[in-house]
PDB file of C-alpha atoms and ligand atoms in Angstrom:
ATOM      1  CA  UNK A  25    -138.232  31.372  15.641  1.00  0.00           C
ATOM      2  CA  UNK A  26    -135.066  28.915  15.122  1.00  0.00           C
ATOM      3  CA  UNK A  27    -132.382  30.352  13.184  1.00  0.00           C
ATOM      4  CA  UNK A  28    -129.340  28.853  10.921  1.00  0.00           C
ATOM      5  CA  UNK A  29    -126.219  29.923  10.899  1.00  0.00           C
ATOM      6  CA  UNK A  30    -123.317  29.319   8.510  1.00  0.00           C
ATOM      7  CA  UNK A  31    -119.996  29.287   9.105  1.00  0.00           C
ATOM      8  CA  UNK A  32    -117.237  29.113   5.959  1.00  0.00           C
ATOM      9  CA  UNK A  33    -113.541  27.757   7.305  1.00  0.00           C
ATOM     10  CA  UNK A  34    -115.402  25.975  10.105  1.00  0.00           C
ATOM     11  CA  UNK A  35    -112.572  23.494  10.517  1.00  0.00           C
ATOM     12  CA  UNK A  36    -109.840  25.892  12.640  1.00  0.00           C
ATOM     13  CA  UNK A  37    -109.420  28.665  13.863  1.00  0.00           C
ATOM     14  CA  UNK A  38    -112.093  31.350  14.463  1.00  0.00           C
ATOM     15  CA  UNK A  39    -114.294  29.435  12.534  1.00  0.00           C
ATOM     16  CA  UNK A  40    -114.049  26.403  14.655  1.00  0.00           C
ATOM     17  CA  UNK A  41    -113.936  28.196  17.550  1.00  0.00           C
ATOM     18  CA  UNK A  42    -117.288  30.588  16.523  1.00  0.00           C
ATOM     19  CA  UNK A  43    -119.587  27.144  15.705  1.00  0.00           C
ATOM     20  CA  UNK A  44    -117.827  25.498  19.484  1.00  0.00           C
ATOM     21  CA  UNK A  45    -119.617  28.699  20.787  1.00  0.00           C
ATOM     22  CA  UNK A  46    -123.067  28.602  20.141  1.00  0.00           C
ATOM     23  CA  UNK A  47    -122.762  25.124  20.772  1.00  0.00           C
ATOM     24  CA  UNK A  48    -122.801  25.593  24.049  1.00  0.00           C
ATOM     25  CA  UNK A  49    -125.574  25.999  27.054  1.00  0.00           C
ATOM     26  CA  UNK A  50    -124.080  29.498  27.926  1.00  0.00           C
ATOM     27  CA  UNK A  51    -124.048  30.834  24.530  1.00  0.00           C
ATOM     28  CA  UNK A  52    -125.620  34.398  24.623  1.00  0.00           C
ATOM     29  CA  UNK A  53    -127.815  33.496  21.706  1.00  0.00           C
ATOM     30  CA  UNK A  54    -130.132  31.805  24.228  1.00  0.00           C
ATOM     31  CA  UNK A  55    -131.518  29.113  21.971  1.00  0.00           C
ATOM     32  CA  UNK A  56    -131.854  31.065  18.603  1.00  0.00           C
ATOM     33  CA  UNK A  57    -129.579  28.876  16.160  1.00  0.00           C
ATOM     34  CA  UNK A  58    -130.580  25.598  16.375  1.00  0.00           C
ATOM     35  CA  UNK A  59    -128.677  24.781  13.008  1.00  0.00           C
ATOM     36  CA  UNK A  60    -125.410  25.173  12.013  1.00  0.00           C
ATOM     37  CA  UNK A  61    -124.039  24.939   8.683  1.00  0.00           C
ATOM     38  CA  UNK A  62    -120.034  24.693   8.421  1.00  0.00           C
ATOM     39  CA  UNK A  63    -117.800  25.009   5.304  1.00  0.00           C
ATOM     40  CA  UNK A  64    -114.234  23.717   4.604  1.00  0.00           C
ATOM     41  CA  UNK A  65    -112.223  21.667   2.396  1.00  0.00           C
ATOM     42  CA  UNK A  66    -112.147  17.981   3.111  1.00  0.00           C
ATOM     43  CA  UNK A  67    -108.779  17.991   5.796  1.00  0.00           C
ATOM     44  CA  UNK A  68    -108.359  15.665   8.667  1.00  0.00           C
ATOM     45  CA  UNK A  69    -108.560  18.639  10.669  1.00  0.00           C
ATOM     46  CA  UNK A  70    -111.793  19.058   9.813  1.00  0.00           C
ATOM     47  CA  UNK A  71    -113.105  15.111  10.421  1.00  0.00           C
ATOM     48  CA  UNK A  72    -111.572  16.023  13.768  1.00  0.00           C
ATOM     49  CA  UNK A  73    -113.281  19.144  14.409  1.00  0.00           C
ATOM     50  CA  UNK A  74    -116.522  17.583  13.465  1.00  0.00           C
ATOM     51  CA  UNK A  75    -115.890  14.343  15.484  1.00  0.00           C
ATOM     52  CA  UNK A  76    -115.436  16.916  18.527  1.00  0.00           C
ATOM     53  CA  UNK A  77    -118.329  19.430  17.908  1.00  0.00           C
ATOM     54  CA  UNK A  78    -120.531  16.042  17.352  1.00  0.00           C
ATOM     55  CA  UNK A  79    -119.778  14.807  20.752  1.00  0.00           C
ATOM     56  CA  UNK A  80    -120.159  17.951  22.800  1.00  0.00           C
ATOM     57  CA  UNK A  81    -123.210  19.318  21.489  1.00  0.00           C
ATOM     58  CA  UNK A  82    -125.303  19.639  24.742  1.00  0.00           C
ATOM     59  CA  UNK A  83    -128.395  21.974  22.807  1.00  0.00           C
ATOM     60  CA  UNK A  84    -128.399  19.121  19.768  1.00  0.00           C
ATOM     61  CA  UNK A  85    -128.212  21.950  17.546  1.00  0.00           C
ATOM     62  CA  UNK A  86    -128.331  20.324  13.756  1.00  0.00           C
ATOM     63  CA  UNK A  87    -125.007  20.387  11.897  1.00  0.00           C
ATOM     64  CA  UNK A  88    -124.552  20.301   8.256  1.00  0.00           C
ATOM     65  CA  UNK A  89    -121.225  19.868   7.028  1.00  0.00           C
ATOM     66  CA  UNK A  90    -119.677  20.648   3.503  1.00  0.00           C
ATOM     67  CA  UNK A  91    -116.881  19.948   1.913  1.00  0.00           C
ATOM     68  CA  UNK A  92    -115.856  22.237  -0.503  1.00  0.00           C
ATOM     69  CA  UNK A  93    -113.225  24.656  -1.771  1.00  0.00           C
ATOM     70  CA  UNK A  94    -114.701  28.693  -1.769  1.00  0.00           C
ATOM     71  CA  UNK A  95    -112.226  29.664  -3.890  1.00  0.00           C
ATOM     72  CA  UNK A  96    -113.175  27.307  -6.651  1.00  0.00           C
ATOM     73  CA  UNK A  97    -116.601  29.393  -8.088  1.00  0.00           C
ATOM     74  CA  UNK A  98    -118.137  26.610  -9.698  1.00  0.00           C
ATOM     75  CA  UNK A  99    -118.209  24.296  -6.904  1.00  0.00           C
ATOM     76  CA  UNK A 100    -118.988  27.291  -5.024  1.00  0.00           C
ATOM     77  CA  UNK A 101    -122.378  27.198  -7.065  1.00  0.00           C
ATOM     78  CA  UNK A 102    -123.164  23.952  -6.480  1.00  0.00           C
ATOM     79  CA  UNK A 103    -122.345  24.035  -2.848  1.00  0.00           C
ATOM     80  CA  UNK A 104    -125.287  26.994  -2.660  1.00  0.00           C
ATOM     81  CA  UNK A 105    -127.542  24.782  -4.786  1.00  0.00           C
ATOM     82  CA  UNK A 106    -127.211  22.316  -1.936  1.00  0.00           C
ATOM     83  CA  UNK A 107    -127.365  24.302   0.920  1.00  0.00           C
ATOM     84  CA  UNK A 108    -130.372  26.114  -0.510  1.00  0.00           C
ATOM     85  CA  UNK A 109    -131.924  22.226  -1.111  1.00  0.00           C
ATOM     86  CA  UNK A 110    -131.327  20.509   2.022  1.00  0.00           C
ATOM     87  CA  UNK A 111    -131.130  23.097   4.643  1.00  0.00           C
ATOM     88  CA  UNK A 112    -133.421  26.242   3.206  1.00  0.00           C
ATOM     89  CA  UNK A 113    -132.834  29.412   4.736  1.00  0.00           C
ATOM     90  CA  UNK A 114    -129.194  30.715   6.104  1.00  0.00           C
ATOM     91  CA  UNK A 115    -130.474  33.706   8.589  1.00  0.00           C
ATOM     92  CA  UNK A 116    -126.807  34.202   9.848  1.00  0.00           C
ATOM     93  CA  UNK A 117    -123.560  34.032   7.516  1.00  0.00           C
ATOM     94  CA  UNK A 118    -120.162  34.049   8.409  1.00  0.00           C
ATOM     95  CA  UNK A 119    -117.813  34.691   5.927  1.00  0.00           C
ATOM     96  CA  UNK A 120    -114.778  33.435   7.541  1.00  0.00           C
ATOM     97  CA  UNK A 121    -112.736  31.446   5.420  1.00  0.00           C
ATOM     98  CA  UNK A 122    -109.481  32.918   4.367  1.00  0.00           C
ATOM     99  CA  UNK A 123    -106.362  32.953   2.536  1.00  0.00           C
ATOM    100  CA  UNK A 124    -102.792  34.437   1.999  1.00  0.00           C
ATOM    101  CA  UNK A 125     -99.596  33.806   0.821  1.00  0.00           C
ATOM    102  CA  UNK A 126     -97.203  36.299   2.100  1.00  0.00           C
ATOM    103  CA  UNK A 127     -94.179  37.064  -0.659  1.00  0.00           C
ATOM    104  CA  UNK A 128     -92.980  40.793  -1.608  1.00  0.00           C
ATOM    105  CA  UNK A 129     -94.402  42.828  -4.720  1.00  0.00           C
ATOM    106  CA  UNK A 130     -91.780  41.631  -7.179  1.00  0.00           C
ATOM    107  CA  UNK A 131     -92.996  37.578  -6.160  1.00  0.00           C
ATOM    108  CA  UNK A 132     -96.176  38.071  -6.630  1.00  0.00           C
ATOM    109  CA  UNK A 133     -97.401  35.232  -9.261  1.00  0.00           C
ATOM    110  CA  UNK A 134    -100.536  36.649 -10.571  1.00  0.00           C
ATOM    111  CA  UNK A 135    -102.723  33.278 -10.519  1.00  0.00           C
ATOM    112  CA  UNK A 136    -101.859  33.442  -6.681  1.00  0.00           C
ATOM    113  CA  UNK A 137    -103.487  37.069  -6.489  1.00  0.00           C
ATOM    114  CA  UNK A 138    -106.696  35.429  -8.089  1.00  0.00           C
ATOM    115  CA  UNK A 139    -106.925  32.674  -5.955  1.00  0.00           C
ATOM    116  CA  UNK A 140    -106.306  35.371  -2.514  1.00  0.00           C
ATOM    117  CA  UNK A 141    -109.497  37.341  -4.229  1.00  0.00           C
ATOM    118  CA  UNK A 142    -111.489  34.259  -4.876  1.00  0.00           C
ATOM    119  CA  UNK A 143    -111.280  33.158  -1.314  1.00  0.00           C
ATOM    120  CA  UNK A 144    -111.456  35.980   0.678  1.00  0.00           C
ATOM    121  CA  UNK A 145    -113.487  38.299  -1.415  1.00  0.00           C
ATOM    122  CA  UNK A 146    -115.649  36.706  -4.243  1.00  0.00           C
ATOM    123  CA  UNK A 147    -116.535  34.205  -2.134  1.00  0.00           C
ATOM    124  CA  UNK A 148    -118.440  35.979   0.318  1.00  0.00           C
ATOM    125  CA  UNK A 149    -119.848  38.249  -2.652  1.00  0.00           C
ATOM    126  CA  UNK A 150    -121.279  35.109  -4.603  1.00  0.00           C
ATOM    127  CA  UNK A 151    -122.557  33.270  -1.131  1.00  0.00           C
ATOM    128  CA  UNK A 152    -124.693  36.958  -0.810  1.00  0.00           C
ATOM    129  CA  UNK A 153    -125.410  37.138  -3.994  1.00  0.00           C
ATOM    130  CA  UNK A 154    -126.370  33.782  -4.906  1.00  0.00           C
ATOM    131  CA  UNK A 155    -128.586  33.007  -1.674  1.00  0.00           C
ATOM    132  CA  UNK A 156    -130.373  36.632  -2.331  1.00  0.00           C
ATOM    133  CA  UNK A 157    -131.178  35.334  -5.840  1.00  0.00           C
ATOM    134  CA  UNK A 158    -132.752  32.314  -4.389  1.00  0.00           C
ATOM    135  CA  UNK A 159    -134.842  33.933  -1.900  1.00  0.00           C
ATOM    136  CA  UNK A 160    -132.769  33.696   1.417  1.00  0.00           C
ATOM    137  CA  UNK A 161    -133.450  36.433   3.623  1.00  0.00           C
ATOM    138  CA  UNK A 162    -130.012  36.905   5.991  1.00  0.00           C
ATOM    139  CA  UNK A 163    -130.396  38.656   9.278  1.00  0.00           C
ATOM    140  CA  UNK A 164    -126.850  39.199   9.871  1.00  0.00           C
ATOM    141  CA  UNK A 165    -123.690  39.116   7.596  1.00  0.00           C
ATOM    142  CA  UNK A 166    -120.118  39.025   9.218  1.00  0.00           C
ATOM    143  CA  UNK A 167    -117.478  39.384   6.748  1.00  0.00           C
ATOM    144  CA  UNK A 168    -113.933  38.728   8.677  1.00  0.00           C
ATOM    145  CA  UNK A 169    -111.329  41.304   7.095  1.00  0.00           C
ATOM    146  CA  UNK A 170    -108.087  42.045   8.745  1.00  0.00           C
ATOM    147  CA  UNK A 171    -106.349  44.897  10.322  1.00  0.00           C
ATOM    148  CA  UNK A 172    -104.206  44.340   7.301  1.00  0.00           C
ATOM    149  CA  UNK A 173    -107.269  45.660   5.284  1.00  0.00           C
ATOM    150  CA  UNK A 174    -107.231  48.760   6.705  1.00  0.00           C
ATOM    151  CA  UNK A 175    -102.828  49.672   6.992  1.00  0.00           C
ATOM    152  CA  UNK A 176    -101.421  48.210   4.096  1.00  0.00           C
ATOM    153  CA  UNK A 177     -98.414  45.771   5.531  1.00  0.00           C
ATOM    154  CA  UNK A 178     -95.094  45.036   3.628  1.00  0.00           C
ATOM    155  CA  UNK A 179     -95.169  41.695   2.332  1.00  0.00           C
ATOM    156  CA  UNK A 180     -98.845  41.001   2.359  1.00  0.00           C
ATOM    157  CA  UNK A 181     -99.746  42.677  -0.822  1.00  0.00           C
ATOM    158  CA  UNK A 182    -102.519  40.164  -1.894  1.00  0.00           C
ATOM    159  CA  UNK A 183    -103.853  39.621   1.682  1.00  0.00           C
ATOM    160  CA  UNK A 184    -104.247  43.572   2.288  1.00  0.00           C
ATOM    161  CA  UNK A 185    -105.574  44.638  -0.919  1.00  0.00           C
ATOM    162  CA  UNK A 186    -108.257  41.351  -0.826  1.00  0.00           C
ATOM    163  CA  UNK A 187    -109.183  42.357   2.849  1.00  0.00           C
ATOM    164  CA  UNK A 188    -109.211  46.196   2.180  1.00  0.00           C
ATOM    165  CA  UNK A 189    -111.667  45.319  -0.348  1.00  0.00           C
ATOM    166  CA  UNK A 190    -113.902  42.794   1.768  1.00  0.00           C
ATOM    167  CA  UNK A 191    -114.521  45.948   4.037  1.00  0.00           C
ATOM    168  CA  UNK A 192    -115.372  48.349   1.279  1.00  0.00           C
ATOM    169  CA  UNK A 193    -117.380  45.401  -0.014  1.00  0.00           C
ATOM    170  CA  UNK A 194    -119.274  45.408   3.190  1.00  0.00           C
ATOM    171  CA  UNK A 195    -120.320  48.869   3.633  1.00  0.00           C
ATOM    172  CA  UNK A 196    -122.127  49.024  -0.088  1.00  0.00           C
ATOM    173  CA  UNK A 197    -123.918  45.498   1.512  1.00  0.00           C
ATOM    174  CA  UNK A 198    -125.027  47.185   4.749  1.00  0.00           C
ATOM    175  CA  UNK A 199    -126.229  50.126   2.559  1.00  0.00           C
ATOM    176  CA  UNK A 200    -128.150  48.088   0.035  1.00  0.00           C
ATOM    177  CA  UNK A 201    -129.192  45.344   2.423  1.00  0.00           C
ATOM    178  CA  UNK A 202    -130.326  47.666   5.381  1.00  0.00           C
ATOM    179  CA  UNK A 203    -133.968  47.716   3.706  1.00  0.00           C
ATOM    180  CA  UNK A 204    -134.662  44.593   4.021  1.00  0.00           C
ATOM    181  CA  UNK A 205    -133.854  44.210   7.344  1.00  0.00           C
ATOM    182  CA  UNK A 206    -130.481  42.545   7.124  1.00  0.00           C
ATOM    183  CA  UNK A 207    -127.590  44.000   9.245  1.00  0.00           C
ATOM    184  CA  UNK A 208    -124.190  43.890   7.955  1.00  0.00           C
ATOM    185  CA  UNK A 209    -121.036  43.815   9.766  1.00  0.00           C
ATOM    186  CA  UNK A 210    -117.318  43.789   9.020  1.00  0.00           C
ATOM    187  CA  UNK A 211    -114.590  42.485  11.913  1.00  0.00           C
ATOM    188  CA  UNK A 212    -111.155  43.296  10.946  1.00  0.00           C
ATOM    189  CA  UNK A 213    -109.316  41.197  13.840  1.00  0.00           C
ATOM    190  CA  UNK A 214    -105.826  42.216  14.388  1.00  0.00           C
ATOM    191  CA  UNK A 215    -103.145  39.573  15.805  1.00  0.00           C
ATOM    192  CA  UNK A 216    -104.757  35.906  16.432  1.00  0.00           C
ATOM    193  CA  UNK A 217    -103.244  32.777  16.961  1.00  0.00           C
ATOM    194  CA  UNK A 218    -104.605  30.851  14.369  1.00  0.00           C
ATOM    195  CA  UNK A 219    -102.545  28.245  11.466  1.00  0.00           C
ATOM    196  CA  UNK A 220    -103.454  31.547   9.120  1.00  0.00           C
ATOM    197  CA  UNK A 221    -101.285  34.149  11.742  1.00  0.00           C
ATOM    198  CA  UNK A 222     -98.312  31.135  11.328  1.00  0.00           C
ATOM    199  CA  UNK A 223     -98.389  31.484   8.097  1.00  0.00           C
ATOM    200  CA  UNK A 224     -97.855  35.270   8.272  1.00  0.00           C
ATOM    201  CA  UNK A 225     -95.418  35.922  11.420  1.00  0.00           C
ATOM    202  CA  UNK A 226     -94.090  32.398  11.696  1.00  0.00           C
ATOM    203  CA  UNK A 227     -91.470  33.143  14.357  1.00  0.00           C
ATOM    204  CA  UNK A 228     -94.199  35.058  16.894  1.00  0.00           C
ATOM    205  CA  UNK A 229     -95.315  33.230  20.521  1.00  0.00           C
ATOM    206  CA  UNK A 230     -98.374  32.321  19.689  1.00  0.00           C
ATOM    207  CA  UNK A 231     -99.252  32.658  23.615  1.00  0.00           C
ATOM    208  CA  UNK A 232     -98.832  36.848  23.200  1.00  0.00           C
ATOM    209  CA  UNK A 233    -101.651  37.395  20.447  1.00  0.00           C
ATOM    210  CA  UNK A 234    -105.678  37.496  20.644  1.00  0.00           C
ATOM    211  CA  UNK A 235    -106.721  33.659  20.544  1.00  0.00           C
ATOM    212  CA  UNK A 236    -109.806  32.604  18.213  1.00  0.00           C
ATOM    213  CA  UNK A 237    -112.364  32.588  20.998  1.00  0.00           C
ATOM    214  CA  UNK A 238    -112.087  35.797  21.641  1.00  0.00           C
ATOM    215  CA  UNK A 239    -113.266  37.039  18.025  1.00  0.00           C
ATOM    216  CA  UNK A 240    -115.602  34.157  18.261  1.00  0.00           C
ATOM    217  CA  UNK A 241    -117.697  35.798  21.036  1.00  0.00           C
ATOM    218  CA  UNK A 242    -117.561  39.083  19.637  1.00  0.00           C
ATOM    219  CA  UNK A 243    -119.114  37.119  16.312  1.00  0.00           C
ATOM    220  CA  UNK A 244    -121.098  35.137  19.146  1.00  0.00           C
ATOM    221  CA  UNK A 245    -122.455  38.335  20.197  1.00  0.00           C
ATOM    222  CA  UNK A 246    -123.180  40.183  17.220  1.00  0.00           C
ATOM    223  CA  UNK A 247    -125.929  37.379  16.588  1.00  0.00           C
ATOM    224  CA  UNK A 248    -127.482  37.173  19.885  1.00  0.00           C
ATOM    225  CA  UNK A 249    -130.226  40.006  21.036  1.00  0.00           C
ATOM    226  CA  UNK A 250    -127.739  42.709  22.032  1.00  0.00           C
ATOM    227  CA  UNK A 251    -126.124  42.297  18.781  1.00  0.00           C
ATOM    228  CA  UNK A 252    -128.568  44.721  16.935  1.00  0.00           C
ATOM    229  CA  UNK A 253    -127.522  47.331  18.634  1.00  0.00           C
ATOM    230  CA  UNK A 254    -123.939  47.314  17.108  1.00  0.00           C
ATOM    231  CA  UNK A 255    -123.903  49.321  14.479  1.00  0.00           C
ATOM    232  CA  UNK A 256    -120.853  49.443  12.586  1.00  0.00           C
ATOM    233  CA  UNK A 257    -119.528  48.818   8.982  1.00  0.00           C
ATOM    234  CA  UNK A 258    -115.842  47.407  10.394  1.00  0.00           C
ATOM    235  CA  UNK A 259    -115.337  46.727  13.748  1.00  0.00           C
ATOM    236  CA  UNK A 260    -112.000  46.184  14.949  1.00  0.00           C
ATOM    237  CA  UNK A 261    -110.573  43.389  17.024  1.00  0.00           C
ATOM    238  CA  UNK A 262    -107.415  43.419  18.804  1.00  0.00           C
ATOM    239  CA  UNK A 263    -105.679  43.219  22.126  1.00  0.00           C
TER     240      UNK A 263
HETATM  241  N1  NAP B  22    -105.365  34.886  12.485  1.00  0.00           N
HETATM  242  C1  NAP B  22    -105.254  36.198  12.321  1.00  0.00           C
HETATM  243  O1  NAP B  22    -104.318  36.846  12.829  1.00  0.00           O
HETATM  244  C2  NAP B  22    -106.296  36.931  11.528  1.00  0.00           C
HETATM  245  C3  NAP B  22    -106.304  38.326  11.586  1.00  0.00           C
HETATM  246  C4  NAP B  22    -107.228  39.012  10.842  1.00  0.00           C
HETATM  247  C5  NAP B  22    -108.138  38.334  10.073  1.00  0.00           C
HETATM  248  N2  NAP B  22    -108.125  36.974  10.017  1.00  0.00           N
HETATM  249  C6  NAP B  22    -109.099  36.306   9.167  1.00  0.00           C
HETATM  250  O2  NAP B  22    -109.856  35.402   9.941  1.00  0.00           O
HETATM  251  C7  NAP B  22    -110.400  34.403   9.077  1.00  0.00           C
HETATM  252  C8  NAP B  22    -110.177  33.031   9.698  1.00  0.00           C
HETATM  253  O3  NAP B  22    -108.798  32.737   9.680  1.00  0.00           O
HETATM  254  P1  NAP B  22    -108.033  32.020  10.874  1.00  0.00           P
HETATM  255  O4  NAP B  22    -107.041  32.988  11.387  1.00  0.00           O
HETATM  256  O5  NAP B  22    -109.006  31.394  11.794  1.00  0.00           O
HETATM  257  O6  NAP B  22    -107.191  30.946  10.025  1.00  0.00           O
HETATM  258  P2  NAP B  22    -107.174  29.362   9.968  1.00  0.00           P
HETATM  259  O7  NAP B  22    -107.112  28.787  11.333  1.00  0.00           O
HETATM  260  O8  NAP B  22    -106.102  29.025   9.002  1.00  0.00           O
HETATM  261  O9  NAP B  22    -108.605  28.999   9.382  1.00  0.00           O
HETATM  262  C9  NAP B  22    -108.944  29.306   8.053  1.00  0.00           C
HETATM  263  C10 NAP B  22    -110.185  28.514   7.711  1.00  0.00           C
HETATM  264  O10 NAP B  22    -110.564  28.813   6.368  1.00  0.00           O
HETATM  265  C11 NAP B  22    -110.667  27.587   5.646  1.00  0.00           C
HETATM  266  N3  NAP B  22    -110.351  27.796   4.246  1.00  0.00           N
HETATM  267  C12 NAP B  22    -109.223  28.329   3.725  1.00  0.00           C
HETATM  268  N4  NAP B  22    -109.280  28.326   2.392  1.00  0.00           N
HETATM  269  C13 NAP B  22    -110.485  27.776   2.064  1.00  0.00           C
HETATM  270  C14 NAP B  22    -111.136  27.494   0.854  1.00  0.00           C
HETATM  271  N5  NAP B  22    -110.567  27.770  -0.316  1.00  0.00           N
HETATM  272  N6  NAP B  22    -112.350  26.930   0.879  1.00  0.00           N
HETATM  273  C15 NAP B  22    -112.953  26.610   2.051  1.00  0.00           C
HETATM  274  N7  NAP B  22    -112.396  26.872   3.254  1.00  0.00           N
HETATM  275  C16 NAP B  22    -111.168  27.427   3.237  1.00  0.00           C
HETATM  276  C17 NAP B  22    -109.654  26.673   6.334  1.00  0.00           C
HETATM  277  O11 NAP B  22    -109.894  25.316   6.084  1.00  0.00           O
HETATM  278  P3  NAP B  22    -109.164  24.513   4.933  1.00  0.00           P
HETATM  279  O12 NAP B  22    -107.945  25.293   4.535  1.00  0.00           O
HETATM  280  O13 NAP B  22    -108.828  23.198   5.525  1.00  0.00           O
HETATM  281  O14 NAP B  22    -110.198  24.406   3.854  1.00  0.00           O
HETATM  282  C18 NAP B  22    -109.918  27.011   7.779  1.00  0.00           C
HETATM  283  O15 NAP B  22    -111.087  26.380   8.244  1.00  0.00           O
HETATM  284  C19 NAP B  22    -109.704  34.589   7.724  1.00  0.00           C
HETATM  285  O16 NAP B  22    -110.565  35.269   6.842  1.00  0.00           O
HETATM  286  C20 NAP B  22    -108.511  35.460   8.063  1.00  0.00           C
HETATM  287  O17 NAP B  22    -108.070  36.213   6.964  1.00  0.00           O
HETATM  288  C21 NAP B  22    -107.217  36.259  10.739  1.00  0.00           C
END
C-alpha cells in the first residue's frame, strides 16, 4: 500500500534535504511514499526548493505544498483541516520545523519563549493530536529534538528547555501510541550545517559539522522496512 509522508520546515535544511531523499530512485523506502506533504512559511527559499524538488522527481511522487506558520495555532488548525480534506491520511510525520533565538537568561523576552514552545513543541503535539481526532492512523512519528535537549547549553535557554521537552513529549507518544500500531521516534541531531546551526554558532565552518543529508537518511531509514526494527525513544545524531 502507498504511503504519505509529511514533512514540517520542508523548505531548508533537514527538511528539504529528508523530502530530496525519498524523491529519489535509490531511496531505501523502495516505492512506499508516493506522496509527500511539505510545510513552511511562504519564503523564496521555499518557491525555490519546490521549483527544484518539482523538476527532479524521477518516481512522480505527489507533492502537496503548504504555506503556513506552525507556530501560529489557529492557522495551524486550519492547515490540518486542509490536509485532512485534500490529501486524507498522513502515515508518516515529520516534525521538523524549528526555532530559536539564542540570548542569555536575563534577555529572555517572555513572548519569545512562547513562540520557541509553539514551534518546536505544540506544534508537533497539536499536528498528533489533531490528525488522531480526525481519524488518521500514523505509522511513524519523528519528532527532531536537539542534543541541546538533552545537556542544557548556556545561552540557549528557550531552545533547550523546548527540545528537552519534545523528547519527554515523545516517549509518553510512543507509550500511548504503541497500541495502535504507530512507532514513535525522537532524533536529537547534534552539530548540522543548516541556516538554524548559523543562527546558533555563527562564527563555526560550516564544512566541519554533520550536513542535513546525513540526518535525512537516518529519517530516510527509519521509514523504510528496516526502520521497524529501531526501537528507540531518542536517538542521537552526531559526528
Ligand atoms: N542544525 C542543527 O544543528 C540542529 C541540531 C539539532 C536539531 N535541529 C533541529 O532540526 C530541525 C530542522 O532545522 P534545520 O537545522 O534544518 O534548520 P533550518 O535550515 O533553519 O530549517 C528550519 C525549517 O523550519 C521551518 N520553520 C521554522 N519556523 C517555522 C514556522 N513557524 N512554521 C513553519 N515552518 C517553520 C523553516 O522554514 P521557514 O522559516 O521559512 O518557515 C525551515 O524550513 C529543527 O527542529 C532544529 O531545531 C537542528
Amino acid at each position: 500500500m502507498t504511503k504519505t509522508l509529511l514533512v514540517t520546515g520542508a523548505s531548508r535544511g533537514i527538511g528539504l534535504e529528508t523530502v530530496r531523499r525519498f524523491l529519489q530512485e535509490t531511496s531505501p523506502d523502495k516505492g512506499t511514499v508516493s506522496r509527500i506533504v511539505l510545510v513552511a512559511r511562504d519564503s523564496q527559499d521555499y518557491s525555490d526548493a519546490l521549483a527544484e524538488l518539482e523538476a527532479n522527481n524521477p518516481r512522480e511522487i505527489e507533492l502537496f505544498t503548504y504555506r503556513a506558520d506552525v507556530g501560529d495555532r489557529d492557522g495551524l488548525l486550519e492547515l490540518i483541516d486542509c490536509i485532512v480534506e485534500e490529501v486524507g491520511n498522513v502515515d508518516f510525520l515529520v516534525n521538523n520545523a524549528g526555532y530559536t533565538n539564542p540570548v542569555a537568561l536575563q534577555q529572555v523576552d517572555f513572548a519569545d519563549f512562547e513562540r520557541t514552545m509553539s514551534v518546536n513543541l505544540y506544534a508537533p503535539f497539536t499536528l498528533v493530536q489533531e490528525l488522531l481526532r480526525r481519524g488518521n492512523h500514523f505509522d511513524l512519528i519523528v519528532n527532531i529534538a536537539s542534543t541541546a535537549g538533552i545537556t542544557g547549553r548556556s545561552g540557549w535557554l528557550t531552545y533547550s528547555a523546548s527540545k528537552a521537552a519534545l523528547i519527554n513529549m515523545s516517549e509518553v507518544m510512543r507509550e500511548e501510541l504503541a497500541i495502535y500500531g504507530t512507532r514513535v521516534v525522537c532524533i536529537s541531531p547534534g552539530r548540522t550545517a543548516t541556516a538554524l546551526r548559523r543562527v546558533l554558532a555563527p562564527t563555526e565552518d560550516p564544512t566541519t559539522i554533520m550536513q542535513p543529508g546525513d540526518v535525512a537518511a537516518v529519517i530516510e531509514m527509519l521509514a523504510s522496512p528496516v526502520g521497524k526494527f529501531v526501537d528507540s525513544a531518542n536517538l542521537v545524531v552526531r559526528r
